[in-house]
Amino acid sequence: MRTLALMLIAAGLIAGCDEKPQTVGDYRGKTDAKPYEANFGGDKAKWESTLRARNQNQNEYKRVP
Amino acid sequence: MARMKFLCDAERCIECNGCVTACKNEHEVPWGIQRRRVVTLGDGLPGEKSVSVACMHCSDAPCMAVCPTDCFYRTDEGVVLHDKDQCIGCGYCFYACPFGAPQFPQAGNFGIRGKMDKCTFCAGGPEQDGSAEENQKYGRNRLAEGKLPLCAEMCSTKALLAGDADVISEIFRERALHRGKGGELWGWQQAYGKDGAPAPAKQEAKK
């Protein structure tokens, strides 16, 4: 009985740490396509590697040793 | 996948407004709409700092929380976008946003607000990627072309970084190590204080 009460208290305390979604409702607009569908033929890995390479263009320590 | 974020290095920003111009031109943003702007604090005082501000694509976006028509959505990459066909131009998102990102075009002669416009992280909107309709409503979709936001790519001093949060924070870290200062992100201490210390007092201009 005591264990059950402790478990209930613990569950109640943990519930306070829960993060609730901030949105009032769900998105009600049109569905958007994935960014890799139009120009990368749905190849997500290829799109990601392109972006990763592009990202490193911002790092001059990689561009100019 | 990545969480797309902007990061502005205030040690490098020279207030050239290149990012603002790049954004305006790339998306053919109309007069009166500022998707991005450069804010200078302590202007004219020694140690003034500039920082380029646009939609920060918040992980817990307040605009999303207050929208009465639920027109906002977050992509898998963490970019906060909205459907203009769903927007009623109420302006709640403008009041909720701490960065002043949502912009409203004047739609009529009596100050009527048009549909909200904001930075899209160059990711377009819920129209067919690369279509004329998407371009007209939201601007160019560079992300679908495998490119990063033009504001960051055009930045002359590479103060503004855009991309996967992990990658750009690593670039920033490496940079801070090389120059030996400015490792802390500017604005954090001013906003929250360090170890409970109050924010530094405002410097008065010498007369």
PDB file of C-alpha atoms in Angstrom:
ATOM      1  CA  MET A   1       0.000   0.000   0.000  1.00  0.00           C
ATOM      2  CA  ARG A   2       2.800   2.348   0.989  1.00  0.00           C
ATOM      3  CA  THR A   3       4.789   1.451  -2.125  1.00  0.00           C
ATOM      4  CA  LEU A   4       1.761   2.180  -4.283  1.00  0.00           C
ATOM      5  CA  ALA A   5       1.300   5.567  -2.634  1.00  0.00           C
ATOM      6  CA  LEU A   6       4.979   6.383  -3.161  1.00  0.00           C
ATOM      7  CA  MET A   7       4.720   5.348  -6.804  1.00  0.00           C
ATOM      8  CA  LEU A   8       1.676   7.570  -7.291  1.00  0.00           C
ATOM      9  CA  ILE A   9       3.438  10.540  -5.677  1.00  0.00           C
ATOM     10  CA  ALA A  10       6.530   9.944  -7.840  1.00  0.00           C
ATOM     11  CA  ALA A  11       4.369   9.731 -10.971  1.00  0.00           C
ATOM     12  CA  GLY A  12       2.643  12.966  -9.999  1.00  0.00           C
ATOM     13  CA  LEU A  13       5.958  14.737  -9.485  1.00  0.00           C
ATOM     14  CA  ILE A  14       7.378  13.485 -12.785  1.00  0.00           C
ATOM     15  CA  ALA A  15       4.218  14.595 -14.588  1.00  0.00           C
ATOM     16  CA  GLY A  16       5.117  18.171 -13.610  1.00  0.00           C
ATOM     17  CA  CYS A  17       8.279  17.908 -15.697  1.00  0.00           C
ATOM     18  CA  ASP A  18       6.356  16.999 -18.820  1.00  0.00           C
ATOM     19  CA  GLU A  19       6.610  19.428 -21.706  1.00  0.00           C
ATOM     20  CA  LYS A  20       3.280  20.235 -23.240  1.00  0.00           C
ATOM     21  CA  PRO A  21       3.041  21.257 -26.890  1.00  0.00           C
ATOM     22  CA  GLN A  22       2.551  24.998 -27.154  1.00  0.00           C
ATOM     23  CA  THR A  23       0.261  24.957 -30.132  1.00  0.00           C
ATOM     24  CA  VAL A  24      -3.466  25.412 -29.625  1.00  0.00           C
ATOM     25  CA  GLY A  25      -4.343  23.161 -32.513  1.00  0.00           C
ATOM     26  CA  ASP A  26      -2.733  21.211 -35.312  1.00  0.00           C
ATOM     27  CA  TYR A  27      -1.525  22.796 -38.519  1.00  0.00           C
ATOM     28  CA  ARG A  28      -4.484  23.368 -40.784  1.00  0.00           C
ATOM     29  CA  GLY A  29      -2.784  24.577 -43.960  1.00  0.00           C
ATOM     30  CA  LYS A  30      -1.558  22.839 -47.061  1.00  0.00           C
ATOM     31  CA  THR A  31       0.981  20.043 -46.842  1.00  0.00           C
ATOM     32  CA  ASP A  32       4.503  20.954 -47.836  1.00  0.00           C
ATOM     33  CA  ALA A  33       6.733  18.659 -49.853  1.00  0.00           C
ATOM     34  CA  LYS A  34      10.093  17.546 -48.496  1.00  0.00           C
ATOM     35  CA  PRO A  35      12.912  19.821 -49.675  1.00  0.00           C
ATOM     36  CA  TYR A  36      14.802  16.956 -51.317  1.00  0.00           C
ATOM     37  CA  GLU A  37      11.923  15.853 -53.504  1.00  0.00           C
ATOM     38  CA  ALA A  38      11.904  18.466 -56.255  1.00  0.00           C
ATOM     39  CA  ASN A  39      15.575  18.679 -57.215  1.00  0.00           C
ATOM     40  CA  PHE A  40      17.180  15.626 -55.625  1.00  0.00           C
ATOM     41  CA  GLY A  41      14.711  12.968 -56.738  1.00  0.00           C
ATOM     42  CA  GLY A  42      13.813  12.138 -53.129  1.00  0.00           C
ATOM     43  CA  ASP A  43      17.426  11.302 -52.260  1.00  0.00           C
ATOM     44  CA  LYS A  44      17.625  12.703 -48.747  1.00  0.00           C
ATOM     45  CA  ALA A  45      21.219  11.590 -48.159  1.00  0.00           C
ATOM     46  CA  LYS A  46      22.425  13.367 -51.295  1.00  0.00           C
ATOM     47  CA  TRP A  47      20.590  16.545 -50.308  1.00  0.00           C
ATOM     48  CA  GLU A  48      22.027  16.424 -46.809  1.00  0.00           C
ATOM     49  CA  SER A  49      25.571  15.919 -48.048  1.00  0.00           C
ATOM     50  CA  THR A  50      25.154  18.835 -50.492  1.00  0.00           C
ATOM     51  CA  LEU A  51      24.031  21.071 -47.638  1.00  0.00           C
ATOM     52  CA  ARG A  52      26.831  19.859 -45.395  1.00  0.00           C
ATOM     53  CA  ALA A  53      29.422  20.722 -48.049  1.00  0.00           C
ATOM     54  CA  ARG A  54      27.749  24.087 -48.549  1.00  0.00           C
ATOM     55  CA  ASN A  55      27.844  24.691 -44.813  1.00  0.00           C
ATOM     56  CA  GLN A  56      31.608  24.347 -44.772  1.00  0.00           C
ATOM     57  CA  ASN A  57      31.897  27.172 -47.322  1.00  0.00           C
ATOM     58  CA  GLN A  58      31.127  29.424 -44.364  1.00  0.00           C
ATOM     59  CA  ASN A  59      34.205  28.187 -42.559  1.00  0.00           C
ATOM     60  CA  GLU A  60      37.206  30.083 -43.878  1.00  0.00           C
ATOM     61  CA  TYR A  61      39.553  27.982 -41.763  1.00  0.00           C
ATOM     62  CA  LYS A  62      38.580  25.049 -43.958  1.00  0.00           C
ATOM     63  CA  ARG A  63      38.742  27.040 -47.191  1.00  0.00           C
ATOM     64  CA  VAL A  64      42.097  28.712 -46.547  1.00  0.00           C
ATOM     65  CA  PRO A  65      44.432  26.515 -44.502  1.00  0.00           C
TER      66      PRO A  65
ATOM     67  CA  MET B   1      18.296  15.588 -39.684  1.00  0.00           C
ATOM     68  CA  ALA B   2      19.576  18.958 -38.922  1.00  0.00           C
ATOM     69  CA  ARG B   3      18.042  21.734 -36.924  1.00  0.00           C
ATOM     70  CA  MET B   4      18.434  24.774 -39.131  1.00  0.00           C
ATOM     71  CA  LYS B   5      19.487  27.892 -37.248  1.00  0.00           C
ATOM     72  CA  PHE B   6      21.022  31.304 -37.764  1.00  0.00           C
ATOM     73  CA  LEU B   7      23.997  32.425 -35.701  1.00  0.00           C
ATOM     74  CA  CYS B   8      25.321  35.973 -35.833  1.00  0.00           C
ATOM     75  CA  ASP B   9      28.853  36.672 -34.677  1.00  0.00           C
ATOM     76  CA  ALA B  10      28.698  40.210 -33.262  1.00  0.00           C
ATOM     77  CA  GLU B  11      32.505  40.383 -33.219  1.00  0.00           C
ATOM     78  CA  ARG B  12      32.447  40.263 -37.014  1.00  0.00           C
ATOM     79  CA  CYS B  13      29.288  42.073 -38.074  1.00  0.00           C
ATOM     80  CA  ILE B  14      30.236  45.424 -39.615  1.00  0.00           C
ATOM     81  CA  GLU B  15      26.656  46.628 -40.170  1.00  0.00           C
ATOM     82  CA  CYS B  16      27.032  46.620 -43.946  1.00  0.00           C
ATOM     83  CA  ASN B  17      23.430  45.489 -44.420  1.00  0.00           C
ATOM     84  CA  GLY B  18      24.527  43.079 -47.126  1.00  0.00           C
ATOM     85  CA  CYS B  19      22.294  40.390 -45.608  1.00  0.00           C
ATOM     86  CA  VAL B  20      19.278  42.725 -45.725  1.00  0.00           C
ATOM     87  CA  THR B  21      19.938  43.617 -49.346  1.00  0.00           C
ATOM     88  CA  ALA B  22      20.535  40.000 -50.340  1.00  0.00           C
ATOM     89  CA  CYS B  23      17.245  38.933 -48.747  1.00  0.00           C
ATOM     90  CA  LYS B  24      15.301  41.790 -50.301  1.00  0.00           C
ATOM     91  CA  ASN B  25      16.656  41.053 -53.748  1.00  0.00           C
ATOM     92  CA  GLU B  26      16.455  37.267 -53.644  1.00  0.00           C
ATOM     93  CA  HIS B  27      12.819  37.178 -52.600  1.00  0.00           C
ATOM     94  CA  GLU B  28      11.739  40.431 -54.215  1.00  0.00           C
ATOM     95  CA  VAL B  29      10.421  41.564 -50.856  1.00  0.00           C
ATOM     96  CA  PRO B  30       8.139  44.607 -51.263  1.00  0.00           C
ATOM     97  CA  TRP B  31       8.659  48.025 -49.733  1.00  0.00           C
ATOM     98  CA  GLY B  32       7.920  48.212 -46.031  1.00  0.00           C
ATOM     99  CA  ILE B  33       8.670  44.560 -45.355  1.00  0.00           C
ATOM    100  CA  GLN B  34      11.862  43.725 -43.517  1.00  0.00           C
ATOM    101  CA  ARG B  35      12.417  40.012 -43.315  1.00  0.00           C
ATOM    102  CA  ARG B  36      15.882  40.722 -41.970  1.00  0.00           C
ATOM    103  CA  ARG B  37      17.478  43.778 -40.414  1.00  0.00           C
ATOM    104  CA  VAL B  38      20.695  44.756 -38.697  1.00  0.00           C
ATOM    105  CA  VAL B  39      20.352  46.051 -35.170  1.00  0.00           C
ATOM    106  CA  THR B  40      23.157  48.117 -33.652  1.00  0.00           C
ATOM    107  CA  LEU B  41      23.410  48.582 -29.918  1.00  0.00           C
ATOM    108  CA  GLY B  42      25.421  51.373 -28.386  1.00  0.00           C
ATOM    109  CA  ASP B  43      25.559  53.056 -31.795  1.00  0.00           C
ATOM    110  CA  GLY B  44      28.395  55.568 -31.947  1.00  0.00           C
ATOM    111  CA  LEU B  45      29.793  54.523 -28.585  1.00  0.00           C
ATOM    112  CA  PRO B  46      33.077  52.680 -28.150  1.00  0.00           C
ATOM    113  CA  GLY B  47      32.432  48.958 -28.384  1.00  0.00           C
ATOM    114  CA  GLU B  48      29.197  49.210 -30.321  1.00  0.00           C
ATOM    115  CA  LYS B  49      27.907  45.892 -31.574  1.00  0.00           C
ATOM    116  CA  SER B  50      25.723  44.990 -34.522  1.00  0.00           C
ATOM    117  CA  VAL B  51      23.728  41.854 -34.991  1.00  0.00           C
ATOM    118  CA  SER B  52      21.652  40.675 -37.920  1.00  0.00           C
ATOM    119  CA  VAL B  53      18.150  39.634 -36.854  1.00  0.00           C
ATOM    120  CA  ALA B  54      15.375  37.746 -38.629  1.00  0.00           C
ATOM    121  CA  CYS B  55      13.060  34.890 -37.712  1.00  0.00           C
ATOM    122  CA  MET B  56      15.080  32.639 -35.410  1.00  0.00           C
ATOM    123  CA  HIS B  57      13.010  29.563 -36.296  1.00  0.00           C
ATOM    124  CA  CYS B  58      12.382  28.869 -32.619  1.00  0.00           C
ATOM    125  CA  SER B  59      12.122  25.318 -31.372  1.00  0.00           C
ATOM    126  CA  ASP B  60       9.101  26.387 -29.311  1.00  0.00           C
ATOM    127  CA  ALA B  61       7.828  29.123 -31.569  1.00  0.00           C
ATOM    128  CA  PRO B  62       5.469  31.575 -29.806  1.00  0.00           C
ATOM    129  CA  CYS B  63       3.972  32.653 -33.147  1.00  0.00           C
ATOM    130  CA  MET B  64       2.903  29.066 -33.643  1.00  0.00           C
ATOM    131  CA  ALA B  65       1.327  28.971 -30.196  1.00  0.00           C
ATOM    132  CA  VAL B  66      -0.815  32.067 -30.607  1.00  0.00           C
ATOM    133  CA  CYS B  67      -1.974  31.713 -34.220  1.00  0.00           C
ATOM    134  CA  PRO B  68      -5.781  31.447 -34.182  1.00  0.00           C
ATOM    135  CA  THR B  69      -5.891  29.823 -37.603  1.00  0.00           C
ATOM    136  CA  ASP B  70      -3.003  27.391 -36.976  1.00  0.00           C
ATOM    137  CA  CYS B  71      -1.265  28.422 -40.160  1.00  0.00           C
ATOM    138  CA  PHE B  72       2.265  27.699 -38.875  1.00  0.00           C
ATOM    139  CA  TYR B  73       4.157  24.461 -39.256  1.00  0.00           C
ATOM    140  CA  ARG B  74       7.669  23.275 -38.582  1.00  0.00           C
ATOM    141  CA  THR B  75       9.544  21.278 -41.192  1.00  0.00           C
ATOM    142  CA  ASP B  76      11.674  18.243 -40.380  1.00  0.00           C
ATOM    143  CA  GLU B  77      14.696  20.546 -40.527  1.00  0.00           C
ATOM    144  CA  GLY B  78      13.269  22.819 -37.820  1.00  0.00           C
ATOM    145  CA  VAL B  79      12.305  25.671 -40.127  1.00  0.00           C
ATOM    146  CA  VAL B  80       9.153  27.513 -39.037  1.00  0.00           C
ATOM    147  CA  LEU B  81       6.976  28.267 -42.054  1.00  0.00           C
ATOM    148  CA  HIS B  82       3.397  29.341 -42.578  1.00  0.00           C
ATOM    149  CA  ASP B  83       0.592  28.990 -45.076  1.00  0.00           C
ATOM    150  CA  LYS B  84      -0.380  32.422 -46.380  1.00  0.00           C
ATOM    151  CA  ASP B  85      -3.708  31.096 -47.643  1.00  0.00           C
ATOM    152  CA  GLN B  86      -4.588  30.272 -44.049  1.00  0.00           C
ATOM    153  CA  CYS B  87      -3.315  33.554 -42.544  1.00  0.00           C
ATOM    154  CA  ILE B  88      -5.918  36.197 -41.716  1.00  0.00           C
ATOM    155  CA  GLY B  89      -3.413  38.953 -40.920  1.00  0.00           C
ATOM    156  CA  CYS B  90      -4.563  39.372 -37.315  1.00  0.00           C
ATOM    157  CA  GLY B  91      -1.085  40.264 -36.055  1.00  0.00           C
ATOM    158  CA  TYR B  92      -1.066  38.037 -32.955  1.00  0.00           C
ATOM    159  CA  CYS B  93       2.204  36.475 -34.105  1.00  0.00           C
ATOM    160  CA  PHE B  94       3.782  39.921 -34.283  1.00  0.00           C
ATOM    161  CA  TYR B  95       2.949  40.585 -30.640  1.00  0.00           C
ATOM    162  CA  ALA B  96       4.139  37.136 -29.600  1.00  0.00           C
ATOM    163  CA  CYS B  97       7.459  37.172 -31.461  1.00  0.00           C
ATOM    164  CA  PRO B  98      10.385  38.454 -29.328  1.00  0.00           C
ATOM    165  CA  PHE B  99      12.391  39.266 -32.469  1.00  0.00           C
ATOM    166  CA  GLY B 100       9.776  41.270 -34.377  1.00  0.00           C
ATOM    167  CA  ALA B 101      10.059  38.810 -37.254  1.00  0.00           C
ATOM    168  CA  PRO B 102       6.469  38.770 -38.587  1.00  0.00           C
ATOM    169  CA  GLN B 103       5.878  41.596 -41.047  1.00  0.00           C
ATOM    170  CA  PHE B 104       2.608  42.837 -42.456  1.00  0.00           C
ATOM    171  CA  PRO B 105       2.249  44.556 -45.791  1.00  0.00           C
ATOM    172  CA  GLN B 106      -0.225  47.392 -45.971  1.00  0.00           C
ATOM    173  CA  ALA B 107      -2.985  45.876 -48.038  1.00  0.00           C
ATOM    174  CA  GLY B 108      -5.244  48.888 -48.492  1.00  0.00           C
ATOM    175  CA  ASN B 109      -5.527  52.624 -48.140  1.00  0.00           C
ATOM    176  CA  PHE B 110      -6.872  52.449 -44.595  1.00  0.00           C
ATOM    177  CA  GLY B 111      -3.972  50.687 -42.936  1.00  0.00           C
ATOM    178  CA  ILE B 112      -5.493  47.230 -43.359  1.00  0.00           C
ATOM    179  CA  ARG B 113      -2.939  44.546 -42.677  1.00  0.00           C
ATOM    180  CA  GLY B 114      -2.187  42.031 -45.365  1.00  0.00           C
ATOM    181  CA  LYS B 115      -1.059  38.464 -44.839  1.00  0.00           C
ATOM    182  CA  MET B 116       1.955  37.956 -42.648  1.00  0.00           C
ATOM    183  CA  ASP B 117       5.370  37.693 -44.262  1.00  0.00           C
ATOM    184  CA  LYS B 118       8.565  36.557 -42.586  1.00  0.00           C
ATOM    185  CA  CYS B 119      11.938  34.945 -43.160  1.00  0.00           C
ATOM    186  CA  THR B 120      11.491  31.446 -44.553  1.00  0.00           C
ATOM    187  CA  PHE B 121      15.124  30.350 -44.105  1.00  0.00           C
ATOM    188  CA  CYS B 122      14.987  30.420 -47.925  1.00  0.00           C
ATOM    189  CA  ALA B 123      12.763  27.342 -47.736  1.00  0.00           C
ATOM    190  CA  GLY B 124       9.676  28.686 -49.539  1.00  0.00           C
ATOM    191  CA  GLY B 125       6.301  27.569 -48.273  1.00  0.00           C
ATOM    192  CA  PRO B 126       3.576  24.995 -48.748  1.00  0.00           C
ATOM    193  CA  GLU B 127       3.400  25.322 -52.516  1.00  0.00           C
ATOM    194  CA  GLN B 128       5.124  23.164 -55.102  1.00  0.00           C
ATOM    195  CA  ASP B 129       8.868  23.591 -54.604  1.00  0.00           C
ATOM    196  CA  GLY B 130      10.376  25.950 -57.128  1.00  0.00           C
ATOM    197  CA  SER B 131       7.010  26.908 -58.630  1.00  0.00           C
ATOM    198  CA  ALA B 132       6.112  30.454 -59.654  1.00  0.00           C
ATOM    199  CA  GLU B 133       3.341  30.462 -57.065  1.00  0.00           C
ATOM    200  CA  GLU B 134       5.744  29.609 -54.273  1.00  0.00           C
ATOM    201  CA  ASN B 135       8.146  32.264 -55.492  1.00  0.00           C
ATOM    202  CA  GLN B 136       5.443  34.894 -55.563  1.00  0.00           C
ATOM    203  CA  LYS B 137       4.061  34.111 -52.105  1.00  0.00           C
ATOM    204  CA  TYR B 138       7.139  33.141 -50.122  1.00  0.00           C
ATOM    205  CA  GLY B 139      10.181  33.869 -52.263  1.00  0.00           C
ATOM    206  CA  ARG B 140      12.809  31.547 -53.618  1.00  0.00           C
ATOM    207  CA  ASN B 141      13.236  28.058 -52.228  1.00  0.00           C
ATOM    208  CA  ARG B 142      17.007  27.756 -52.015  1.00  0.00           C
ATOM    209  CA  LEU B 143      16.961  24.941 -49.493  1.00  0.00           C
ATOM    210  CA  ALA B 144      15.259  22.672 -52.030  1.00  0.00           C
ATOM    211  CA  GLU B 145      18.072  23.565 -54.441  1.00  0.00           C
ATOM    212  CA  GLY B 146      20.636  22.369 -51.913  1.00  0.00           C
ATOM    213  CA  LYS B 147      21.673  25.909 -51.007  1.00  0.00           C
ATOM    214  CA  LEU B 148      21.698  27.854 -47.758  1.00  0.00           C
ATOM    215  CA  PRO B 149      19.954  31.177 -47.026  1.00  0.00           C
ATOM    216  CA  LEU B 150      21.428  33.908 -49.195  1.00  0.00           C
ATOM    217  CA  CYS B 151      21.804  36.387 -46.314  1.00  0.00           C
ATOM    218  CA  ALA B 152      24.415  34.114 -44.738  1.00  0.00           C
ATOM    219  CA  GLU B 153      26.048  33.080 -47.984  1.00  0.00           C
ATOM    220  CA  MET B 154      26.381  36.733 -49.041  1.00  0.00           C
ATOM    221  CA  CYS B 155      27.725  37.927 -45.686  1.00  0.00           C
ATOM    222  CA  SER B 156      31.035  39.626 -46.485  1.00  0.00           C
ATOM    223  CA  THR B 157      32.657  38.952 -43.118  1.00  0.00           C
ATOM    224  CA  LYS B 158      30.897  35.630 -42.570  1.00  0.00           C
ATOM    225  CA  ALA B 159      29.436  37.051 -39.373  1.00  0.00           C
ATOM    226  CA  LEU B 160      26.083  35.538 -40.173  1.00  0.00           C
ATOM    227  CA  LEU B 161      26.118  31.767 -40.271  1.00  0.00           C
ATOM    228  CA  ALA B 162      23.179  29.632 -41.350  1.00  0.00           C
ATOM    229  CA  GLY B 163      22.682  25.910 -41.457  1.00  0.00           C
ATOM    230  CA  ASP B 164      22.653  22.874 -39.224  1.00  0.00           C
ATOM    231  CA  ALA B 165      22.975  24.129 -35.637  1.00  0.00           C
ATOM    232  CA  ASP B 166      25.672  21.587 -34.801  1.00  0.00           C
ATOM    233  CA  VAL B 167      27.780  22.493 -37.820  1.00  0.00           C
ATOM    234  CA  ILE B 168      27.567  26.264 -37.496  1.00  0.00           C
ATOM    235  CA  SER B 169      28.199  26.209 -33.759  1.00  0.00           C
ATOM    236  CA  GLU B 170      31.314  24.140 -34.480  1.00  0.00           C
ATOM    237  CA  ILE B 171      32.419  26.704 -37.095  1.00  0.00           C
ATOM    238  CA  PHE B 172      31.837  29.458 -34.527  1.00  0.00           C
ATOM    239  CA  ARG B 173      33.736  27.552 -31.834  1.00  0.00           C
ATOM    240  CA  GLU B 174      36.720  27.011 -34.124  1.00  0.00           C
ATOM    241  CA  ARG B 175      36.681  30.687 -35.037  1.00  0.00           C
ATOM    242  CA  ALA B 176      36.563  31.802 -31.402  1.00  0.00           C
ATOM    243  CA  LEU B 177      39.512  29.514 -30.621  1.00  0.00           C
ATOM    244  CA  HIS B 178      41.558  30.984 -33.479  1.00  0.00           C
ATOM    245  CA  ARG B 179      40.991  34.597 -32.534  1.00  0.00           C
ATOM    246  CA  GLY B 180      41.132  33.892 -28.818  1.00  0.00           C
ATOM    247  CA  LYS B 181      38.115  35.965 -27.817  1.00  0.00           C
ATOM    248  CA  GLY B 182      34.415  36.408 -28.367  1.00  0.00           C
ATOM    249  CA  GLY B 183      33.622  32.776 -27.683  1.00  0.00           C
ATOM    250  CA  GLU B 184      30.531  33.636 -25.733  1.00  0.00           C
ATOM    251  CA  LEU B 185      27.502  34.391 -27.845  1.00  0.00           C
ATOM    252  CA  TRP B 186      26.865  38.074 -27.639  1.00  0.00           C
ATOM    253  CA  GLY B 187      23.546  38.984 -26.136  1.00  0.00           C
ATOM    254  CA  TRP B 188      23.234  36.082 -23.729  1.00  0.00           C
ATOM    255  CA  GLN B 189      25.002  37.768 -20.833  1.00  0.00           C
ATOM    256  CA  GLN B 190      23.247  41.052 -21.527  1.00  0.00           C
ATOM    257  CA  ALA B 191      19.926  39.278 -21.477  1.00  0.00           C
ATOM    258  CA  TYR B 192      20.418  36.902 -18.578  1.00  0.00           C
ATOM    259  CA  GLY B 193      23.463  38.152 -16.690  1.00  0.00           C
ATOM    260  CA  LYS B 194      26.447  35.999 -15.752  1.00  0.00           C
ATOM    261  CA  ASP B 195      26.156  33.924 -12.585  1.00  0.00           C
ATOM    262  CA  GLY B 196      23.218  36.026 -11.519  1.00  0.00           C
ATOM    263  CA  ALA B 197      25.111  39.282 -12.065  1.00  0.00           C
ATOM    264  CA  PRO B 198      23.086  42.174 -13.411  1.00  0.00           C
ATOM    265  CA  ALA B 199      23.448  43.241 -17.028  1.00  0.00           C
ATOM    266  CA  PRO B 200      26.137  45.888 -17.571  1.00  0.00           C
ATOM    267  CA  ALA B 201      24.991  49.472 -17.122  1.00  0.00           C
ATOM    268  CA  LYS B 202      24.348  51.515 -20.220  1.00  0.00           C
ATOM    269  CA  GLN B 203      27.257  53.696 -21.250  1.00  0.00           C
ATOM    270  CA  GLU B 204      26.484  57.355 -21.586  1.00  0.00           C
ATOM    271  CA  ALA B 205      27.840  59.194 -24.602  1.00  0.00           C
ATOM    272  CA  LYS B 206      30.539  61.737 -23.829  1.00  0.00           C
ATOM    273  CA  LYS B 207      29.421  65.241 -24.538  1.00  0.00           C
TER     274      LYS B 207
END
